[in-house]
Amino acid sequence: MTLSSFTSLGIIACPGSRGFAEKLIQQIGLIEHKLFDENCAALSKAYGLSVEEVIKKKNLLSDLLSNRNICTHEPSEYHNPRFLVDVRYTRFANGEVKAEVLDSVRSKDVYIVQDVYTSITPEYYGTQADAYSVNDHLMTLLTTIDAVRSSSPGRITCILPAYPYARQHKRKSREGLTAALVGSIMESMSVDRILTLDIHSRDIDNTFKHLQLISLHASYEILRCTVKIVDVKSTDMVVVSPDTGAVDRNKYYANSLGCPLAMLYKERDYSKVSQDAKQSNISSLRLLGNVEGKTVFLADDMLGTGGTLIKALKELKAAGAQKVIVGISLPLFTGKSIELLEEAYHEGCFDKLIGTNAVGHNDDLYQRPWYISADVSALFAEAVSILYHDGSLSPLLDNKQQIQTLLKA
């Protein structure tokens, strides 16, 4: 690895995703700096040169191979490359969006970061709207891909912490498979990979011919927050799956924590559409297992209106659960879910809710006493670094050993 190779990495932050992209870039910088130091130390030992001499030679090679005319950094110090690619986003009065790539991305490995579910209002040049929908963010992503593709990049990877339309992955009647449609559109636009977090269904991956869908797991980051608020070694814990669809996820947590698994079985009235947490289509809910006097850990991939979760929390408390901790990979918080969860918290239905920063929210959420944010930017940064250097993602996707090390510590 030479310093010059770092200059082939480009990261684009779509509007609304800049906060997450900044953290991602910072983490990538730390990883690359560590790899650089390790590489210099190995070369120093192998060739009998001082580390300072090795750094100078690597920096010299980098400057010779780059388009910089003048060395702007200290030759004997590590120079952190600028990963961020400048893109100007313009929103017109009729709602159309235009993306203009201002930096060269020719032959670069380009990563486009877009949080389609963010509640943070993005900033565009031109006209601004009061609110932006998933479709607005998705269209911004597509215009960005198109602008990058026309700039002769090497590879294009879309970092979508929350995959758009992920819950529309199976057909029950005359309805579209929109989750597959979204990926197929990106595949037709020569996107090489999609990097996401806890995809709602692995069936989505089966619809692509060439595009690679990589789903990272938030289990380690969520458990790292969990062990800070509860002693998992001495506490009488039970993991509860909120429904049948989340059994595999919660089984993984139960095996990792070494505790029993229970499940909530719910029946839905599909003639109704869930409006919010108080007007859901859940007709009945039953607990299969014992939670009396125990600390309950409940995990799910998505939290939308909160209807299913709040009913589950009330059922657990009614069954005698002493403490309830919730882990959510993708906290969407749609509608009035935050206010309704605030009510449930004050009613004593749960103690803490751990959600990742894969979905951006305003500061108001982070000030709630019941909410804990788990940072997954380092997880994505590690994946980007591995993919950029053509390494294997297997150790990152199977984090059982990492979790066991955490729990033992």
Short mmCIF file of C-alpha atoms in Angstrom, two decimals:
data_model
loop_
_atom_site.label_atom_id
_atom_site.label_comp_id
_atom_site.label_asym_id
_atom_site.label_seq_id
_atom_site.Cartn_x
_atom_site.Cartn_y
_atom_site.Cartn_z
CA MET A 1 0.00 0.00 0.00
CA THR A 2 1.38 3.40 -0.97
CA LEU A 3 0.12 6.79 0.01
CA SER A 4 -0.71 7.49 -3.60
CA SER A 5 -3.31 4.71 -3.61
CA PHE A 6 -5.37 6.62 -1.04
CA THR A 7 -6.04 9.37 -3.56
CA SER A 8 -8.23 6.97 -5.57
CA LEU A 9 -10.90 6.94 -2.85
CA GLY A 10 -13.72 9.48 -3.20
CA ILE A 11 -16.70 9.96 -0.89
CA ILE A 12 -19.78 11.98 -1.81
CA ALA A 13 -22.19 13.22 0.85
CA CYS A 14 -25.71 13.76 -0.43
CA PRO A 15 -27.78 16.50 1.27
CA GLY A 16 -29.11 15.29 4.60
CA SER A 17 -26.29 12.77 4.97
CA ARG A 18 -23.42 15.15 5.60
CA GLY A 19 -23.28 14.56 9.35
CA PHE A 20 -22.93 10.80 8.93
CA ALA A 21 -20.53 11.23 6.01
CA GLU A 22 -18.26 13.48 8.09
CA LYS A 23 -18.06 10.85 10.83
CA LEU A 24 -17.43 8.18 8.18
CA ILE A 25 -14.58 10.16 6.63
CA GLN A 26 -13.05 10.81 10.04
CA GLN A 27 -13.12 7.08 10.87
CA ILE A 28 -11.67 6.16 7.46
CA GLY A 29 -8.87 8.65 8.07
CA LEU A 30 -8.03 6.98 11.39
CA ILE A 31 -8.03 3.52 9.78
CA GLU A 32 -5.85 4.61 6.86
CA HIS A 33 -3.42 6.40 9.19
CA LYS A 34 -3.05 3.23 11.25
CA LEU A 35 -2.49 1.12 8.11
CA PHE A 36 0.05 3.68 6.87
CA ASP A 37 2.01 3.53 10.14
CA GLU A 38 1.98 -0.28 10.16
CA ASN A 39 3.14 -0.37 6.53
CA CYS A 40 5.96 2.11 7.19
CA ALA A 41 7.13 0.18 10.24
CA ALA A 42 7.21 -3.08 8.23
CA LEU A 43 9.13 -1.46 5.35
CA SER A 44 11.54 0.18 7.78
CA LYS A 45 12.37 -3.18 9.30
CA ALA A 46 12.58 -4.97 5.95
CA TYR A 47 14.89 -2.46 4.22
CA GLY A 48 16.89 -1.19 7.19
CA LEU A 49 15.65 2.37 6.78
CA SER A 50 14.36 4.72 9.43
CA VAL A 51 10.61 5.22 9.60
CA GLU A 52 11.13 8.88 8.69
CA GLU A 53 13.03 7.90 5.52
CA VAL A 54 10.29 5.47 4.51
CA ILE A 55 7.59 8.13 4.98
CA LYS A 56 9.60 10.60 2.87
CA LYS A 57 9.98 8.09 0.05
CA LYS A 58 6.28 7.16 0.15
CA ASN A 59 5.29 10.84 0.11
CA LEU A 60 7.68 11.48 -2.77
CA LEU A 61 6.12 8.64 -4.76
CA SER A 62 2.66 9.97 -3.94
CA ASP A 63 3.51 13.47 -5.20
CA LEU A 64 5.13 12.11 -8.35
CA LEU A 65 2.06 10.05 -9.23
CA SER A 66 -0.53 12.66 -8.28
CA ASN A 67 -1.58 15.81 -10.06
CA ARG A 68 -0.24 18.06 -7.30
CA ASN A 69 2.44 20.45 -8.56
CA ILE A 70 3.81 21.42 -5.15
CA CYS A 71 4.23 19.38 -1.98
CA THR A 72 1.90 21.07 0.51
CA HIS A 73 2.69 18.90 3.53
CA GLU A 74 5.71 18.06 5.64
CA PRO A 75 7.63 15.37 3.67
CA SER A 76 8.43 13.33 6.79
CA GLU A 77 4.87 13.28 8.16
CA TYR A 78 1.76 11.37 7.24
CA HIS A 79 -0.48 13.29 4.88
CA ASN A 80 -4.16 12.47 5.27
CA PRO A 81 -5.75 12.52 1.81
CA ARG A 82 -8.91 14.50 1.14
CA PHE A 83 -11.58 11.87 0.59
CA LEU A 84 -14.56 14.20 0.23
CA VAL A 85 -15.68 14.95 -3.34
CA ASP A 86 -17.36 18.33 -3.78
CA VAL A 87 -20.81 18.13 -5.36
CA ARG A 88 -23.19 21.06 -5.85
CA TYR A 89 -26.87 20.23 -5.39
CA THR A 90 -29.45 22.59 -6.85
CA ARG A 91 -33.18 22.40 -6.23
CA PHE A 92 -35.41 24.23 -8.68
CA ALA A 93 -38.78 25.84 -8.00
CA ASN A 94 -40.65 22.91 -9.56
CA GLY A 95 -38.92 20.45 -7.22
CA GLU A 96 -36.36 19.06 -9.67
CA VAL A 97 -32.86 18.36 -8.37
CA LYS A 98 -29.53 18.65 -10.16
CA ALA A 99 -26.16 17.26 -9.01
CA GLU A 100 -22.89 18.67 -10.35
CA VAL A 101 -19.62 16.90 -9.50
CA LEU A 102 -17.04 19.66 -8.97
CA ASP A 103 -13.96 17.44 -8.43
CA SER A 104 -12.45 14.89 -10.77
CA VAL A 105 -13.48 11.31 -9.99
CA ARG A 106 -11.89 9.72 -13.05
CA SER A 107 -10.91 6.11 -12.25
CA LYS A 108 -11.70 6.66 -8.57
CA ASP A 109 -13.43 4.25 -6.24
CA VAL A 110 -16.48 6.43 -5.45
CA TYR A 111 -18.76 5.94 -2.44
CA ILE A 112 -22.05 7.88 -2.42
CA VAL A 113 -23.59 8.31 1.04
CA GLN A 114 -27.34 8.90 1.22
CA ASP A 115 -29.67 8.64 4.21
CA VAL A 116 -33.08 8.41 2.54
CA TYR A 117 -34.99 8.40 5.84
CA THR A 118 -33.26 11.31 7.55
CA SER A 119 -35.41 13.84 9.41
CA ILE A 120 -32.65 16.45 9.11
CA THR A 121 -33.62 19.09 6.55
CA PRO A 122 -31.04 19.00 3.73
CA GLU A 123 -29.55 22.12 2.19
CA TYR A 124 -29.67 22.77 -1.55
CA TYR A 125 -28.79 25.71 -3.71
CA GLY A 126 -31.94 27.42 -4.94
CA THR A 127 -35.46 26.74 -3.69
CA GLN A 128 -36.00 24.97 -0.37
CA ALA A 129 -38.97 22.85 0.70
CA ASP A 130 -40.60 22.54 4.12
CA ALA A 131 -40.07 18.78 4.20
CA TYR A 132 -38.38 16.14 2.09
CA SER A 133 -39.72 12.63 1.57
CA VAL A 134 -37.99 9.32 0.96
CA ASN A 135 -38.70 9.83 -2.73
CA ASP A 136 -36.99 13.24 -2.70
CA HIS A 137 -33.84 11.73 -1.18
CA LEU A 138 -33.99 8.75 -3.53
CA MET A 139 -34.21 11.02 -6.58
CA THR A 140 -31.25 13.04 -5.28
CA LEU A 141 -29.31 9.78 -5.02
CA LEU A 142 -30.16 8.80 -8.60
CA THR A 143 -29.14 12.18 -9.99
CA THR A 144 -25.85 11.88 -8.09
CA ILE A 145 -25.19 8.40 -9.49
CA ASP A 146 -25.90 9.69 -13.00
CA ALA A 147 -23.56 12.66 -12.55
CA VAL A 148 -20.78 10.41 -11.20
CA ARG A 149 -21.25 7.80 -13.92
CA SER A 150 -20.77 10.46 -16.60
CA SER A 151 -17.45 11.43 -14.95
CA SER A 152 -15.66 8.12 -15.73
CA PRO A 153 -15.26 6.66 -12.21
CA GLY A 154 -13.63 3.34 -11.45
CA ARG A 155 -16.29 1.75 -9.22
CA ILE A 156 -19.49 3.17 -7.73
CA THR A 157 -20.73 2.06 -4.31
CA CYS A 158 -23.88 3.46 -2.72
CA ILE A 159 -23.79 3.64 1.08
CA LEU A 160 -27.44 3.46 2.10
CA PRO A 161 -27.49 2.94 5.89
CA ALA A 162 -31.24 2.35 5.57
CA TYR A 163 -32.24 0.63 2.32
CA PRO A 164 -35.21 2.44 0.69
CA TYR A 165 -38.50 0.55 0.32
CA ALA A 166 -36.97 -2.46 2.11
CA ARG A 167 -40.32 -3.57 3.52
CA GLN A 168 -41.82 -3.97 0.03
CA HIS A 169 -39.91 -7.15 -0.69
CA LYS A 170 -42.65 -9.75 -1.19
CA ARG A 171 -45.78 -9.91 -3.30
CA LYS A 172 -49.10 -10.94 -1.77
CA SER A 173 -51.42 -9.77 -4.55
CA ARG A 174 -51.23 -7.29 -7.45
CA GLU A 175 -48.43 -5.19 -5.99
CA GLY A 176 -44.94 -4.26 -6.98
CA LEU A 177 -41.67 -5.53 -5.50
CA THR A 178 -40.40 -2.00 -4.97
CA ALA A 179 -37.39 -3.05 -2.90
CA ALA A 180 -36.11 -4.99 -5.90
CA LEU A 181 -37.08 -2.15 -8.25
CA VAL A 182 -34.91 0.36 -6.37
CA GLY A 183 -31.87 -1.91 -6.57
CA SER A 184 -32.55 -2.79 -10.21
CA ILE A 185 -32.58 0.90 -11.14
CA MET A 186 -29.20 1.39 -9.48
CA GLU A 187 -27.88 -1.79 -11.12
CA SER A 188 -28.93 -0.45 -14.53
CA MET A 189 -26.98 2.72 -13.72
CA SER A 190 -23.75 0.68 -13.32
CA VAL A 191 -23.66 0.78 -9.52
CA ASP A 192 -21.29 -1.97 -8.41
CA ARG A 193 -22.30 -2.34 -4.76
CA ILE A 194 -24.82 -1.22 -2.18
CA LEU A 195 -23.60 -1.06 1.42
CA THR A 196 -26.44 -1.04 3.95
CA LEU A 197 -27.29 -1.97 7.55
CA ASP A 198 -29.47 -4.91 8.65
CA ILE A 199 -31.43 -5.32 5.43
CA HIS A 200 -35.08 -6.11 6.17
CA SER A 201 -35.04 -9.26 4.01
CA ARG A 202 -32.23 -11.16 2.31
CA ASP A 203 -34.69 -11.93 -0.49
CA ILE A 204 -33.89 -8.50 -1.94
CA ASP A 205 -30.37 -9.65 -2.77
CA ASN A 206 -31.71 -12.47 -4.94
CA THR A 207 -33.19 -10.05 -7.47
CA PHE A 208 -29.83 -8.70 -8.72
CA LYS A 209 -27.63 -10.19 -11.43
CA HIS A 210 -24.41 -8.24 -10.97
CA LEU A 211 -24.94 -5.69 -8.20
CA GLN A 212 -23.57 -6.80 -4.83
CA LEU A 213 -25.72 -6.02 -1.79
CA ILE A 214 -23.69 -5.99 1.43
CA SER A 215 -25.64 -5.86 4.68
CA LEU A 216 -23.65 -5.02 7.81
CA HIS A 217 -24.86 -5.94 11.30
CA ALA A 218 -25.43 -3.43 14.11
CA SER A 219 -25.42 -6.09 16.85
CA TYR A 220 -21.96 -5.28 18.21
CA GLU A 221 -22.58 -1.52 18.38
CA ILE A 222 -25.96 -2.04 20.09
CA LEU A 223 -24.56 -4.52 22.60
CA ARG A 224 -21.65 -2.18 23.34
CA CYS A 225 -24.23 0.37 24.50
CA THR A 226 -26.22 -2.31 26.35
CA VAL A 227 -23.33 -3.46 28.55
CA LYS A 228 -22.88 0.13 29.73
CA ILE A 229 -26.36 0.25 31.25
CA VAL A 230 -26.81 -3.32 32.49
CA ASP A 231 -24.49 -6.01 33.86
CA VAL A 232 -25.22 -8.79 31.39
CA LYS A 233 -23.08 -11.29 33.34
CA SER A 234 -24.98 -11.18 36.62
CA THR A 235 -28.41 -9.96 35.50
CA ASP A 236 -31.24 -12.43 34.94
CA MET A 237 -31.93 -11.59 31.29
CA VAL A 238 -34.24 -12.88 28.61
CA VAL A 239 -34.29 -11.87 24.94
CA VAL A 240 -37.74 -11.34 23.46
CA SER A 241 -38.52 -11.31 19.76
CA PRO A 242 -41.27 -8.74 18.97
CA ASP A 243 -42.71 -11.01 16.24
CA THR A 244 -41.98 -14.12 14.19
CA GLY A 245 -40.10 -12.15 11.55
CA ALA A 246 -37.50 -11.00 14.08
CA VAL A 247 -36.85 -14.42 15.63
CA ASP A 248 -33.53 -15.04 13.84
CA ARG A 249 -32.18 -11.62 14.86
CA ASN A 250 -33.16 -12.07 18.51
CA LYS A 251 -31.94 -15.66 18.51
CA TYR A 252 -28.54 -14.28 17.54
CA TYR A 253 -28.65 -11.87 20.50
CA ALA A 254 -29.80 -14.65 22.85
CA ASN A 255 -26.93 -16.91 21.78
CA SER A 256 -24.45 -14.06 22.16
CA LEU A 257 -25.70 -13.13 25.63
CA GLY A 258 -26.20 -16.76 26.69
CA CYS A 259 -29.79 -16.25 27.84
CA PRO A 260 -33.22 -17.72 26.97
CA LEU A 261 -35.38 -16.55 24.07
CA ALA A 262 -39.07 -15.67 24.28
CA MET A 263 -41.41 -14.37 21.59
CA LEU A 264 -44.43 -12.15 21.15
CA TYR A 265 -46.95 -13.59 18.71
CA LYS A 266 -49.15 -11.00 17.05
CA GLU A 267 -52.10 -11.24 14.71
CA ARG A 268 -52.87 -8.45 12.26
CA ASP A 269 -56.03 -7.29 10.56
CA TYR A 270 -54.72 -6.55 7.06
CA SER A 271 -57.98 -4.84 6.10
CA LYS A 272 -56.63 -1.91 8.11
CA VAL A 273 -53.53 0.21 7.49
CA SER A 274 -51.48 1.30 10.52
CA GLN A 275 -51.76 5.06 10.94
CA ASP A 276 -49.69 5.52 14.10
CA ALA A 277 -48.82 3.77 17.35
CA LYS A 278 -52.38 4.11 18.65
CA GLN A 279 -54.11 3.12 15.40
CA SER A 280 -52.26 0.01 14.25
CA ASN A 281 -53.64 -3.10 12.56
CA ILE A 282 -52.56 -5.47 15.35
CA SER A 283 -55.66 -7.34 16.52
CA SER A 284 -54.10 -9.53 19.25
CA LEU A 285 -50.76 -10.07 20.98
CA ARG A 286 -49.56 -13.02 23.07
CA LEU A 287 -46.33 -13.65 24.94
CA LEU A 288 -44.69 -17.06 24.52
CA GLY A 289 -42.22 -17.37 27.39
CA ASN A 290 -41.58 -16.09 30.92
CA VAL A 291 -40.29 -12.56 31.66
CA GLU A 292 -41.50 -12.10 35.24
CA GLY A 293 -38.87 -10.36 37.36
CA LYS A 294 -36.35 -10.43 34.51
CA THR A 295 -34.48 -7.85 32.47
CA VAL A 296 -35.77 -8.00 28.90
CA PHE A 297 -33.76 -7.19 25.79
CA LEU A 298 -35.85 -6.76 22.65
CA ALA A 299 -34.37 -6.09 19.21
CA ASP A 300 -35.81 -5.21 15.83
CA ASP A 301 -34.46 -3.91 12.55
CA MET A 302 -36.86 -0.99 11.96
CA LEU A 303 -38.94 1.31 14.10
CA GLY A 304 -41.60 3.23 12.17
CA THR A 305 -44.75 4.48 13.85
CA GLY A 306 -43.90 2.48 16.98
CA GLY A 307 -47.32 0.80 17.13
CA THR A 308 -45.99 -2.77 17.33
CA LEU A 309 -43.23 -1.83 19.75
CA ILE A 310 -45.40 0.10 22.22
CA LYS A 311 -47.97 -2.72 22.36
CA ALA A 312 -45.12 -5.18 22.93
CA LEU A 313 -43.65 -3.05 25.73
CA LYS A 314 -46.99 -2.82 27.50
CA GLU A 315 -47.46 -6.58 27.19
CA LEU A 316 -44.01 -7.22 28.67
CA LYS A 317 -44.63 -4.91 31.62
CA ALA A 318 -48.01 -6.53 32.23
CA ALA A 319 -46.21 -9.90 32.27
CA GLY A 320 -43.94 -8.68 35.09
CA ALA A 321 -40.76 -7.64 33.28
CA GLN A 322 -38.53 -5.73 35.70
CA LYS A 323 -36.51 -3.76 33.12
CA VAL A 324 -36.91 -3.48 29.35
CA ILE A 325 -34.16 -2.43 26.94
CA VAL A 326 -34.86 -2.05 23.22
CA GLY A 327 -32.29 -2.24 20.41
CA ILE A 328 -33.24 -0.82 17.00
CA SER A 329 -30.92 -0.91 13.98
CA LEU A 330 -32.88 1.63 11.92
CA PRO A 331 -34.86 4.05 14.09
CA LEU A 332 -37.04 5.80 11.49
CA PHE A 333 -39.40 7.41 14.05
CA THR A 334 -42.19 8.24 11.62
CA GLY A 335 -45.34 10.17 12.53
CA LYS A 336 -45.74 10.87 16.24
CA SER A 337 -43.68 7.88 17.37
CA ILE A 338 -41.21 9.93 19.45
CA GLU A 339 -43.99 11.64 21.44
CA LEU A 340 -45.82 8.33 21.94
CA LEU A 341 -42.65 6.58 23.09
CA GLU A 342 -42.07 9.47 25.49
CA GLU A 343 -45.49 8.75 26.99
CA ALA A 344 -44.71 5.03 27.20
CA TYR A 345 -41.42 5.80 28.95
CA HIS A 346 -43.11 7.93 31.61
CA GLU A 347 -45.67 5.18 32.07
CA GLY A 348 -42.78 2.84 32.93
CA CYS A 349 -43.16 0.60 29.87
CA PHE A 350 -39.43 0.58 29.07
CA ASP A 351 -36.12 1.91 30.37
CA LYS A 352 -33.85 2.57 27.39
CA LEU A 353 -34.09 2.50 23.61
CA ILE A 354 -30.81 2.09 21.73
CA GLY A 355 -30.90 3.19 18.10
CA THR A 356 -28.07 3.60 15.62
CA ASN A 357 -27.15 6.82 13.82
CA ALA A 358 -27.78 5.11 10.47
CA VAL A 359 -30.84 7.38 10.31
CA GLY A 360 -30.25 11.06 11.00
CA HIS A 361 -32.45 12.97 13.46
CA ASN A 362 -32.61 16.43 14.97
CA ASP A 363 -31.05 17.19 18.35
CA ASP A 364 -34.40 16.94 20.12
CA LEU A 365 -34.30 13.14 20.00
CA TYR A 366 -30.84 12.88 21.54
CA GLN A 367 -31.96 14.93 24.55
CA ARG A 368 -34.61 12.38 25.51
CA PRO A 369 -33.62 10.53 28.72
CA TRP A 370 -34.68 7.19 27.28
CA TYR A 371 -32.73 7.33 24.02
CA ILE A 372 -29.14 6.18 23.40
CA SER A 373 -27.45 6.61 20.03
CA ALA A 374 -25.10 3.84 18.85
CA ASP A 375 -22.51 5.10 16.36
CA VAL A 376 -22.09 2.79 13.34
CA SER A 377 -19.82 5.12 11.34
CA ALA A 378 -16.73 3.12 12.37
CA LEU A 379 -18.43 -0.08 11.15
CA PHE A 380 -19.08 1.43 7.73
CA ALA A 381 -15.59 2.94 7.63
CA GLU A 382 -14.04 -0.47 8.25
CA ALA A 383 -16.15 -1.94 5.44
CA VAL A 384 -15.14 0.86 3.05
CA SER A 385 -11.46 0.39 3.88
CA ILE A 386 -11.66 -3.38 3.33
CA LEU A 387 -13.53 -3.02 0.05
CA TYR A 388 -11.20 -0.29 -1.19
CA HIS A 389 -8.17 -2.48 -0.53
CA ASP A 390 -9.94 -5.53 -2.06
CA GLY A 391 -9.92 -7.42 1.23
CA SER A 392 -12.38 -9.94 2.67
CA LEU A 393 -15.46 -8.75 4.55
CA SER A 394 -16.06 -12.13 6.21
CA PRO A 395 -14.56 -11.19 9.62
CA LEU A 396 -16.65 -8.01 9.66
CA LEU A 397 -19.91 -9.73 8.72
CA ASP A 398 -19.46 -12.48 11.30
CA ASN A 399 -18.88 -10.49 14.49
CA LYS A 400 -19.49 -13.30 17.01
CA GLN A 401 -15.88 -13.29 18.21
CA GLN A 402 -15.92 -9.52 18.57
CA ILE A 403 -19.11 -9.69 20.65
CA GLN A 404 -17.71 -12.42 22.90
CA THR A 405 -14.59 -10.37 23.51
CA LEU A 406 -16.79 -7.42 24.47
CA LEU A 407 -18.91 -9.48 26.86
CA LYS A 408 -15.88 -11.09 28.53
CA ALA A 409 -14.32 -7.68 29.08
#
